[in-house]
């Protein structure tokens, strides 16, 4: 049950090729800023996936539709931090979250790319999907304008906790922006569950990359 028709886009080659001795550093340009991302080959969460490129590009191009300035933004499964850095450059109060083993690289990338910018200082926090949500992010204190998630759905066993986490943070007035590469039947099953719970719109599709970008909001009772 979707509303509207998605725009078809192509992920632009926003990274800058360089002669580098480090195979693990990627250079990107978004919102007029060069962003250097250190990847790590040990963890899934430490590589830049296409969903992060798609949503970064979309937020850069649609600042009137989704104005992040001074908004509270939570990224779940932030990985290397590229999207959180872009949201920060766009003026948001960003909280980037991921699993404990990813946080060191995530913190490094975020601090390195935002330290000299005159904007809200981003926060990096541990978030294991579905665990300790009330303790770590009590509803009385934490309300987010935007929840960002990219390529959080792939072959893993944490899809139910992921959905629980999305539902927990999506309050009335919150916009969930989720970009994902769709490869497996489990991806589409998860999409169906999201559509059953939230008001869902496909904002954009990137056919070459098999990426869909969705907007979801809480249904009004």
Short mmCIF file of N, CA and C in Angstrom, two decimals, residues 19-187:
data_model
loop_
_atom_site.label_atom_id
_atom_site.label_comp_id
_atom_site.label_asym_id
_atom_site.label_seq_id
_atom_site.Cartn_x
_atom_site.Cartn_y
_atom_site.Cartn_z
N UNK A 19 45.18 8.47 -6.15
CA UNK A 19 46.28 7.53 -6.01
C UNK A 19 46.60 7.51 -4.52
N UNK A 20 46.38 6.38 -3.88
CA UNK A 20 46.54 6.33 -2.44
C UNK A 20 47.21 5.03 -2.06
N UNK A 21 48.02 5.08 -1.02
CA UNK A 21 48.66 3.86 -0.53
C UNK A 21 47.69 3.07 0.33
N UNK A 22 46.56 3.71 0.70
CA UNK A 22 45.59 3.03 1.55
C UNK A 22 44.44 2.55 0.70
N UNK A 23 44.27 1.24 0.59
CA UNK A 23 43.15 0.72 -0.18
C UNK A 23 41.86 0.95 0.57
N UNK A 24 41.95 1.29 1.87
CA UNK A 24 40.76 1.33 2.71
C UNK A 24 40.21 2.73 2.93
N UNK A 25 40.71 3.72 2.17
CA UNK A 25 40.18 5.07 2.35
C UNK A 25 39.44 5.50 1.09
N UNK A 26 38.22 5.98 1.28
CA UNK A 26 37.41 6.45 0.16
C UNK A 26 37.18 7.95 0.35
N UNK A 27 37.26 8.69 -0.77
CA UNK A 27 37.04 10.13 -0.72
C UNK A 27 35.72 10.44 -1.44
N UNK A 28 34.84 11.15 -0.74
CA UNK A 28 33.54 11.52 -1.30
C UNK A 28 33.38 13.03 -1.25
N UNK A 29 32.48 13.54 -2.07
CA UNK A 29 32.13 14.96 -1.96
C UNK A 29 30.62 15.08 -1.88
N UNK A 30 30.14 15.64 -0.77
CA UNK A 30 28.71 15.93 -0.60
C UNK A 30 28.57 17.32 -0.01
N UNK A 31 27.55 18.03 -0.45
CA UNK A 31 27.22 19.37 0.07
C UNK A 31 28.47 20.25 0.11
N UNK A 32 29.30 20.12 -0.93
CA UNK A 32 30.49 20.96 -1.05
C UNK A 32 31.63 20.62 -0.12
N UNK A 33 31.52 19.51 0.58
CA UNK A 33 32.58 19.11 1.51
C UNK A 33 33.21 17.81 1.05
N UNK A 34 34.54 17.75 1.14
CA UNK A 34 35.19 16.47 0.88
C UNK A 34 35.16 15.64 2.17
N UNK A 35 34.75 14.41 2.02
CA UNK A 35 34.62 13.50 3.17
C UNK A 35 35.54 12.31 2.92
N UNK A 36 36.40 12.03 3.89
CA UNK A 36 37.31 10.89 3.76
C UNK A 36 36.84 9.80 4.73
N UNK A 37 36.53 8.64 4.18
CA UNK A 37 36.00 7.54 4.98
C UNK A 37 37.02 6.41 5.05
N UNK A 38 37.36 6.03 6.26
CA UNK A 38 38.23 4.87 6.44
C UNK A 38 37.34 3.63 6.57
N UNK A 39 37.55 2.68 5.69
CA UNK A 39 36.79 1.44 5.77
C UNK A 39 37.61 0.41 6.53
N UNK A 40 36.93 -0.63 6.96
CA UNK A 40 37.62 -1.73 7.65
C UNK A 40 37.09 -3.02 7.07
N UNK A 41 37.97 -3.94 6.75
CA UNK A 41 37.50 -5.15 6.08
C UNK A 41 37.02 -6.21 7.06
N UNK A 42 37.17 -5.95 8.35
CA UNK A 42 36.77 -6.98 9.32
C UNK A 42 35.27 -7.06 9.53
N UNK A 43 34.57 -5.94 9.35
CA UNK A 43 33.15 -5.90 9.73
C UNK A 43 32.28 -5.47 8.56
N UNK A 44 31.08 -6.07 8.48
CA UNK A 44 30.07 -5.62 7.51
C UNK A 44 29.82 -4.13 7.66
N UNK A 45 29.78 -3.68 8.93
CA UNK A 45 29.40 -2.31 9.21
C UNK A 45 30.49 -1.31 8.91
N UNK A 46 31.60 -1.77 8.37
CA UNK A 46 32.72 -0.86 8.18
C UNK A 46 33.07 -0.68 6.71
N UNK A 47 32.09 -0.91 5.86
CA UNK A 47 32.24 -0.67 4.43
C UNK A 47 31.09 0.23 4.01
N UNK A 48 31.33 1.13 3.06
CA UNK A 48 30.25 2.00 2.58
C UNK A 48 29.40 1.21 1.58
N UNK A 49 28.14 1.00 1.93
CA UNK A 49 27.20 0.26 1.07
C UNK A 49 26.41 1.24 0.22
N UNK A 50 25.80 0.75 -0.88
CA UNK A 50 25.13 1.67 -1.82
C UNK A 50 23.96 2.45 -1.22
N UNK A 51 23.28 1.87 -0.24
CA UNK A 51 22.16 2.59 0.37
C UNK A 51 22.59 3.90 1.00
N UNK A 52 23.78 3.90 1.62
CA UNK A 52 24.29 5.13 2.25
C UNK A 52 24.59 6.19 1.21
N UNK A 53 25.13 5.77 0.06
CA UNK A 53 25.39 6.72 -1.03
C UNK A 53 24.07 7.28 -1.57
N UNK A 54 23.09 6.39 -1.73
CA UNK A 54 21.80 6.80 -2.28
C UNK A 54 21.11 7.83 -1.37
N UNK A 55 21.07 7.55 -0.07
CA UNK A 55 20.37 8.46 0.85
C UNK A 55 21.15 9.75 1.06
N UNK A 56 22.49 9.66 1.08
CA UNK A 56 23.31 10.89 1.19
C UNK A 56 23.03 11.82 0.01
N UNK A 57 23.01 11.21 -1.18
CA UNK A 57 22.76 11.97 -2.41
C UNK A 57 21.35 12.58 -2.38
N UNK A 58 20.38 11.79 -1.91
CA UNK A 58 18.99 12.26 -1.90
C UNK A 58 18.81 13.41 -0.92
N UNK A 59 19.41 13.30 0.25
CA UNK A 59 19.29 14.39 1.24
C UNK A 59 19.97 15.67 0.74
N UNK A 60 21.10 15.50 0.06
CA UNK A 60 21.79 16.66 -0.50
C UNK A 60 20.92 17.35 -1.55
N UNK A 61 20.22 16.57 -2.36
CA UNK A 61 19.43 17.12 -3.48
C UNK A 61 18.04 17.58 -3.08
N UNK A 62 17.56 17.17 -1.91
CA UNK A 62 16.18 17.48 -1.52
C UNK A 62 16.12 18.16 -0.16
N UNK A 63 16.95 19.20 -0.02
CA UNK A 63 17.03 19.88 1.28
C UNK A 63 15.77 20.66 1.62
N UNK A 64 14.99 21.05 0.61
CA UNK A 64 13.73 21.74 0.92
C UNK A 64 12.69 20.76 1.43
N UNK A 65 12.65 19.58 0.82
CA UNK A 65 11.69 18.56 1.24
C UNK A 65 12.03 18.00 2.61
N UNK A 66 13.32 17.73 2.83
CA UNK A 66 13.77 17.20 4.11
C UNK A 66 14.85 18.12 4.66
N UNK A 67 14.41 19.16 5.39
CA UNK A 67 15.34 20.13 5.95
C UNK A 67 15.85 19.60 7.29
N UNK A 68 17.13 19.25 7.34
CA UNK A 68 17.69 18.66 8.56
C UNK A 68 18.25 19.69 9.52
N UNK A 69 18.23 20.95 9.13
CA UNK A 69 18.87 21.97 9.97
C UNK A 69 18.22 22.02 11.35
N UNK A 70 19.07 21.86 12.36
CA UNK A 70 18.66 21.89 13.78
C UNK A 70 17.69 20.77 14.17
N UNK A 71 17.53 19.78 13.29
CA UNK A 71 16.65 18.65 13.61
C UNK A 71 17.45 17.58 14.35
N UNK A 72 16.73 16.79 15.15
CA UNK A 72 17.36 15.66 15.85
C UNK A 72 17.29 14.43 14.96
N UNK A 73 18.45 13.90 14.64
CA UNK A 73 18.54 12.78 13.69
C UNK A 73 19.26 11.61 14.36
N UNK A 74 18.65 10.43 14.25
CA UNK A 74 19.27 9.20 14.75
C UNK A 74 19.55 8.29 13.57
N UNK A 75 20.81 7.86 13.43
CA UNK A 75 21.09 6.84 12.42
C UNK A 75 21.31 5.51 13.11
N UNK A 76 20.57 4.49 12.65
CA UNK A 76 20.77 3.14 13.20
C UNK A 76 21.57 2.33 12.19
N UNK A 77 22.56 1.60 12.70
CA UNK A 77 23.45 0.86 11.80
C UNK A 77 24.29 1.80 10.97
N UNK A 78 24.94 2.76 11.64
CA UNK A 78 25.63 3.85 10.93
C UNK A 78 26.89 3.40 10.18
N UNK A 79 27.43 2.25 10.53
CA UNK A 79 28.57 1.71 9.76
C UNK A 79 29.78 2.61 9.78
N UNK A 80 30.19 3.07 8.60
CA UNK A 80 31.38 3.94 8.51
C UNK A 80 31.08 5.38 8.87
N UNK A 81 29.78 5.73 8.93
CA UNK A 81 29.42 7.09 9.34
C UNK A 81 29.19 8.08 8.22
N UNK A 82 29.31 7.65 6.95
CA UNK A 82 29.18 8.61 5.84
C UNK A 82 27.86 9.39 5.92
N UNK A 83 26.74 8.68 6.08
CA UNK A 83 25.44 9.35 6.08
C UNK A 83 25.29 10.28 7.28
N UNK A 84 25.76 9.86 8.44
CA UNK A 84 25.70 10.73 9.62
C UNK A 84 26.52 12.00 9.42
N UNK A 85 27.66 11.86 8.74
CA UNK A 85 28.50 13.03 8.45
C UNK A 85 27.76 13.99 7.51
N UNK A 86 27.11 13.44 6.48
CA UNK A 86 26.34 14.27 5.55
C UNK A 86 25.20 14.98 6.29
N UNK A 87 24.50 14.25 7.16
CA UNK A 87 23.40 14.86 7.94
C UNK A 87 23.92 15.97 8.83
N UNK A 88 25.10 15.76 9.39
CA UNK A 88 25.74 16.77 10.24
C UNK A 88 26.08 18.03 9.44
N UNK A 89 26.64 17.83 8.24
CA UNK A 89 26.96 18.97 7.36
C UNK A 89 25.69 19.73 6.99
N UNK A 90 24.57 19.00 6.89
CA UNK A 90 23.28 19.64 6.57
C UNK A 90 22.65 20.31 7.79
N UNK A 91 23.36 20.28 8.93
CA UNK A 91 22.94 21.08 10.09
C UNK A 91 22.20 20.34 11.18
N UNK A 92 22.14 19.00 11.11
CA UNK A 92 21.37 18.24 12.09
C UNK A 92 22.14 18.00 13.38
N UNK A 93 21.38 17.76 14.46
CA UNK A 93 21.93 17.20 15.70
C UNK A 93 21.94 15.69 15.49
N UNK A 94 23.09 15.10 15.23
CA UNK A 94 23.15 13.70 14.82
C UNK A 94 23.61 12.80 15.96
N UNK A 95 22.89 11.68 16.12
CA UNK A 95 23.36 10.59 16.96
C UNK A 95 23.56 9.38 16.05
N UNK A 96 24.81 8.95 15.91
CA UNK A 96 25.13 7.80 15.05
C UNK A 96 25.31 6.58 15.94
N UNK A 97 24.61 5.49 15.61
CA UNK A 97 24.67 4.30 16.47
C UNK A 97 25.04 3.06 15.67
N UNK A 98 25.67 2.12 16.36
CA UNK A 98 25.97 0.82 15.75
C UNK A 98 26.43 -0.13 16.86
N UNK A 99 26.85 -1.32 16.44
CA UNK A 99 27.33 -2.33 17.37
C UNK A 99 28.66 -1.91 17.97
N UNK A 100 28.96 -2.41 19.18
CA UNK A 100 30.20 -2.00 19.87
C UNK A 100 31.46 -2.16 19.02
N UNK A 101 31.55 -3.25 18.25
CA UNK A 101 32.80 -3.51 17.51
C UNK A 101 33.00 -2.56 16.32
N UNK A 102 31.96 -1.82 15.97
CA UNK A 102 32.05 -0.89 14.83
C UNK A 102 32.35 0.54 15.30
N UNK A 103 32.14 0.80 16.60
CA UNK A 103 32.14 2.18 17.09
C UNK A 103 33.47 2.90 16.96
N UNK A 104 34.56 2.17 17.09
CA UNK A 104 35.87 2.85 17.04
C UNK A 104 36.10 3.48 15.67
N UNK A 105 35.87 2.69 14.62
CA UNK A 105 36.04 3.21 13.26
C UNK A 105 35.01 4.30 12.96
N UNK A 106 33.77 4.08 13.41
CA UNK A 106 32.69 5.06 13.22
C UNK A 106 33.05 6.40 13.87
N UNK A 107 33.50 6.33 15.12
CA UNK A 107 33.87 7.57 15.84
C UNK A 107 35.02 8.28 15.15
N UNK A 108 36.00 7.51 14.69
CA UNK A 108 37.16 8.08 14.01
C UNK A 108 36.72 8.85 12.77
N UNK A 109 35.89 8.22 11.92
CA UNK A 109 35.44 8.88 10.69
C UNK A 109 34.61 10.13 10.97
N UNK A 110 33.72 10.02 11.96
CA UNK A 110 32.84 11.16 12.24
C UNK A 110 33.63 12.33 12.81
N UNK A 111 34.52 12.06 13.77
CA UNK A 111 35.27 13.18 14.35
C UNK A 111 36.21 13.79 13.33
N UNK A 112 36.84 12.94 12.53
CA UNK A 112 37.79 13.43 11.53
C UNK A 112 37.12 14.35 10.51
N UNK A 113 35.89 14.03 10.14
CA UNK A 113 35.22 14.78 9.07
C UNK A 113 34.34 15.92 9.57
N UNK A 114 34.16 16.03 10.88
CA UNK A 114 33.29 17.11 11.38
C UNK A 114 34.01 18.04 12.35
N UNK A 115 35.27 17.75 12.70
CA UNK A 115 35.91 18.49 13.80
C UNK A 115 36.11 19.97 13.49
N UNK A 116 36.33 20.31 12.21
CA UNK A 116 36.60 21.72 11.89
C UNK A 116 35.37 22.45 11.35
N UNK A 117 34.23 21.81 11.46
CA UNK A 117 33.03 22.43 10.89
C UNK A 117 32.24 23.13 11.99
N UNK A 118 31.65 24.25 11.62
CA UNK A 118 30.88 25.04 12.59
C UNK A 118 29.44 24.52 12.60
N UNK A 119 29.22 23.42 13.33
CA UNK A 119 27.89 22.80 13.34
C UNK A 119 27.73 22.01 14.62
N UNK A 120 26.54 21.42 14.79
CA UNK A 120 26.29 20.64 16.01
C UNK A 120 27.25 19.45 16.07
N UNK A 121 27.85 19.25 17.23
CA UNK A 121 28.80 18.15 17.37
C UNK A 121 28.03 16.83 17.41
N UNK A 122 28.34 15.90 16.48
CA UNK A 122 27.61 14.64 16.47
C UNK A 122 28.01 13.74 17.64
N UNK A 123 27.10 12.85 17.98
CA UNK A 123 27.32 11.91 19.08
C UNK A 123 27.36 10.50 18.49
N UNK A 124 28.23 9.66 19.05
CA UNK A 124 28.32 8.26 18.62
C UNK A 124 27.96 7.39 19.82
N UNK A 125 26.99 6.47 19.62
CA UNK A 125 26.56 5.64 20.75
C UNK A 125 26.34 4.20 20.31
N UNK A 126 26.49 3.32 21.27
CA UNK A 126 26.22 1.91 21.04
C UNK A 126 24.71 1.68 20.98
N UNK A 127 24.28 0.92 19.99
CA UNK A 127 22.88 0.50 19.94
C UNK A 127 22.83 -0.89 19.33
N UNK A 128 22.46 -1.86 20.14
CA UNK A 128 22.21 -3.21 19.65
C UNK A 128 20.71 -3.30 19.43
N UNK A 129 20.30 -3.58 18.19
CA UNK A 129 18.88 -3.54 17.86
C UNK A 129 18.05 -4.38 18.82
N UNK A 130 17.00 -3.75 19.31
CA UNK A 130 16.06 -4.47 20.16
C UNK A 130 16.50 -4.65 21.60
N UNK A 131 17.70 -4.20 21.95
CA UNK A 131 18.21 -4.42 23.31
C UNK A 131 18.37 -3.12 24.07
N UNK A 132 17.85 -3.11 25.28
CA UNK A 132 18.06 -1.98 26.19
C UNK A 132 17.56 -0.64 25.68
N UNK A 133 16.54 -0.66 24.82
CA UNK A 133 16.07 0.60 24.22
C UNK A 133 15.53 1.55 25.28
N UNK A 134 14.69 1.03 26.19
CA UNK A 134 14.12 1.88 27.24
C UNK A 134 15.17 2.42 28.18
N UNK A 135 16.18 1.59 28.48
CA UNK A 135 17.24 2.02 29.41
C UNK A 135 18.14 3.05 28.77
N UNK A 136 18.58 2.78 27.53
CA UNK A 136 19.58 3.64 26.89
C UNK A 136 18.97 4.87 26.22
N UNK A 137 17.74 4.73 25.73
CA UNK A 137 17.09 5.83 25.02
C UNK A 137 15.65 6.00 25.54
N UNK A 138 15.50 6.39 26.82
CA UNK A 138 14.14 6.49 27.37
C UNK A 138 13.28 7.49 26.59
N UNK A 139 12.03 7.09 26.39
CA UNK A 139 11.11 7.89 25.58
C UNK A 139 10.94 9.30 26.13
N UNK A 140 11.00 9.42 27.45
CA UNK A 140 10.79 10.73 28.07
C UNK A 140 11.85 11.75 27.66
N UNK A 141 13.04 11.26 27.32
CA UNK A 141 14.17 12.15 27.00
C UNK A 141 14.46 12.24 25.51
N UNK A 142 14.29 11.11 24.81
CA UNK A 142 14.77 11.04 23.43
C UNK A 142 13.61 11.03 22.44
N UNK A 143 13.56 12.09 21.64
CA UNK A 143 12.59 12.13 20.54
C UNK A 143 13.34 12.61 19.30
N UNK A 144 13.21 11.89 18.22
CA UNK A 144 13.96 12.22 17.01
C UNK A 144 13.01 12.66 15.90
N UNK A 145 13.46 13.67 15.14
CA UNK A 145 12.69 14.13 13.98
C UNK A 145 12.86 13.17 12.81
N UNK A 146 14.07 12.63 12.69
CA UNK A 146 14.36 11.70 11.58
C UNK A 146 15.11 10.48 12.12
N UNK A 147 14.73 9.31 11.60
CA UNK A 147 15.50 8.09 11.81
C UNK A 147 16.05 7.72 10.44
N UNK A 148 17.35 7.52 10.34
CA UNK A 148 17.99 7.15 9.08
C UNK A 148 18.51 5.71 9.18
N UNK A 149 18.28 4.94 8.13
CA UNK A 149 18.77 3.56 8.11
C UNK A 149 19.11 3.20 6.67
N UNK A 150 20.32 2.68 6.46
CA UNK A 150 20.70 2.28 5.10
C UNK A 150 21.33 0.90 5.11
N UNK A 151 20.88 0.07 4.18
CA UNK A 151 21.40 -1.30 4.03
C UNK A 151 21.48 -2.03 5.36
N UNK A 152 20.42 -1.86 6.15
CA UNK A 152 20.35 -2.57 7.44
C UNK A 152 19.72 -3.94 7.27
N UNK A 153 19.10 -4.19 6.10
CA UNK A 153 18.44 -5.47 5.85
C UNK A 153 19.26 -6.25 4.83
N UNK A 154 19.81 -7.35 5.29
CA UNK A 154 20.54 -8.29 4.41
C UNK A 154 20.41 -9.64 5.09
N UNK A 155 21.23 -10.61 4.73
CA UNK A 155 21.13 -11.94 5.32
C UNK A 155 21.63 -11.92 6.76
N UNK A 156 20.77 -11.63 7.71
CA UNK A 156 21.18 -11.74 9.10
C UNK A 156 19.95 -12.09 9.93
N UNK A 157 20.19 -12.51 11.15
CA UNK A 157 19.10 -12.99 11.99
C UNK A 157 18.47 -11.93 12.86
N UNK A 158 18.83 -10.67 12.65
CA UNK A 158 18.37 -9.62 13.56
C UNK A 158 17.25 -8.78 12.97
N UNK A 159 16.48 -9.34 12.04
CA UNK A 159 15.44 -8.53 11.39
C UNK A 159 14.29 -8.19 12.34
N UNK A 160 13.90 -9.12 13.19
CA UNK A 160 12.82 -8.81 14.15
C UNK A 160 13.26 -7.72 15.12
N UNK A 161 14.46 -7.84 15.73
CA UNK A 161 14.93 -6.75 16.60
C UNK A 161 15.08 -5.41 15.87
N UNK A 162 15.45 -5.49 14.58
CA UNK A 162 15.56 -4.25 13.79
C UNK A 162 14.20 -3.59 13.66
N UNK A 163 13.18 -4.39 13.35
CA UNK A 163 11.82 -3.84 13.21
C UNK A 163 11.35 -3.27 14.55
N UNK A 164 11.62 -3.99 15.63
CA UNK A 164 11.28 -3.50 16.98
C UNK A 164 11.93 -2.14 17.24
N UNK A 165 13.18 -2.00 16.81
CA UNK A 165 13.93 -0.76 17.01
C UNK A 165 13.33 0.38 16.20
N UNK A 166 12.98 0.10 14.95
CA UNK A 166 12.34 1.12 14.11
C UNK A 166 11.02 1.59 14.73
N UNK A 167 10.23 0.62 15.20
CA UNK A 167 8.94 0.95 15.80
C UNK A 167 9.14 1.76 17.08
N UNK A 168 10.15 1.40 17.87
CA UNK A 168 10.41 2.07 19.14
C UNK A 168 10.72 3.56 18.91
N UNK A 169 11.57 3.84 17.93
CA UNK A 169 12.02 5.22 17.74
C UNK A 169 11.06 6.06 16.88
N UNK A 170 10.21 5.41 16.11
CA UNK A 170 9.28 6.15 15.24
C UNK A 170 8.06 6.58 16.02
N UNK A 171 8.08 7.80 16.50
CA UNK A 171 6.96 8.37 17.23
C UNK A 171 6.14 9.25 16.27
N UNK A 172 4.94 9.67 16.67
CA UNK A 172 4.21 10.61 15.82
C UNK A 172 5.09 11.84 15.52
N UNK A 173 5.19 12.19 14.25
CA UNK A 173 6.03 13.32 13.85
C UNK A 173 7.41 12.92 13.39
N UNK A 174 7.82 11.68 13.67
CA UNK A 174 9.13 11.20 13.23
C UNK A 174 9.05 10.68 11.80
N UNK A 175 10.07 10.97 11.00
CA UNK A 175 10.15 10.43 9.64
C UNK A 175 11.29 9.42 9.59
N UNK A 176 10.97 8.20 9.18
CA UNK A 176 11.99 7.17 8.97
C UNK A 176 12.36 7.17 7.49
N UNK A 177 13.64 7.37 7.20
CA UNK A 177 14.14 7.28 5.82
C UNK A 177 15.04 6.06 5.74
N UNK A 178 14.63 5.10 4.92
CA UNK A 178 15.34 3.82 4.85
C UNK A 178 15.69 3.52 3.40
N UNK A 179 16.99 3.38 3.13
CA UNK A 179 17.46 3.03 1.78
C UNK A 179 18.11 1.66 1.86
N UNK A 180 17.78 0.80 0.93
CA UNK A 180 18.30 -0.56 1.00
C UNK A 180 18.47 -1.16 -0.38
N UNK A 181 19.52 -1.92 -0.53
CA UNK A 181 19.70 -2.72 -1.74
C UNK A 181 18.84 -3.97 -1.56
N UNK A 182 17.96 -4.23 -2.51
CA UNK A 182 17.07 -5.38 -2.41
C UNK A 182 17.63 -6.53 -3.23
N UNK A 183 18.03 -7.60 -2.50
CA UNK A 183 18.65 -8.74 -3.17
C UNK A 183 17.86 -10.03 -2.94
N UNK A 184 17.34 -10.21 -1.72
CA UNK A 184 16.81 -11.51 -1.33
C UNK A 184 15.32 -11.41 -1.01
N UNK A 185 14.66 -12.56 -1.00
CA UNK A 185 13.24 -12.58 -0.65
C UNK A 185 13.03 -12.05 0.77
N UNK A 186 14.01 -12.30 1.66
CA UNK A 186 13.88 -11.80 3.04
C UNK A 186 13.83 -10.27 3.07
N UNK A 187 14.51 -9.62 2.13
CA UNK A 187 14.47 -8.15 2.06
C UNK A 187 13.04 -7.68 1.77
#
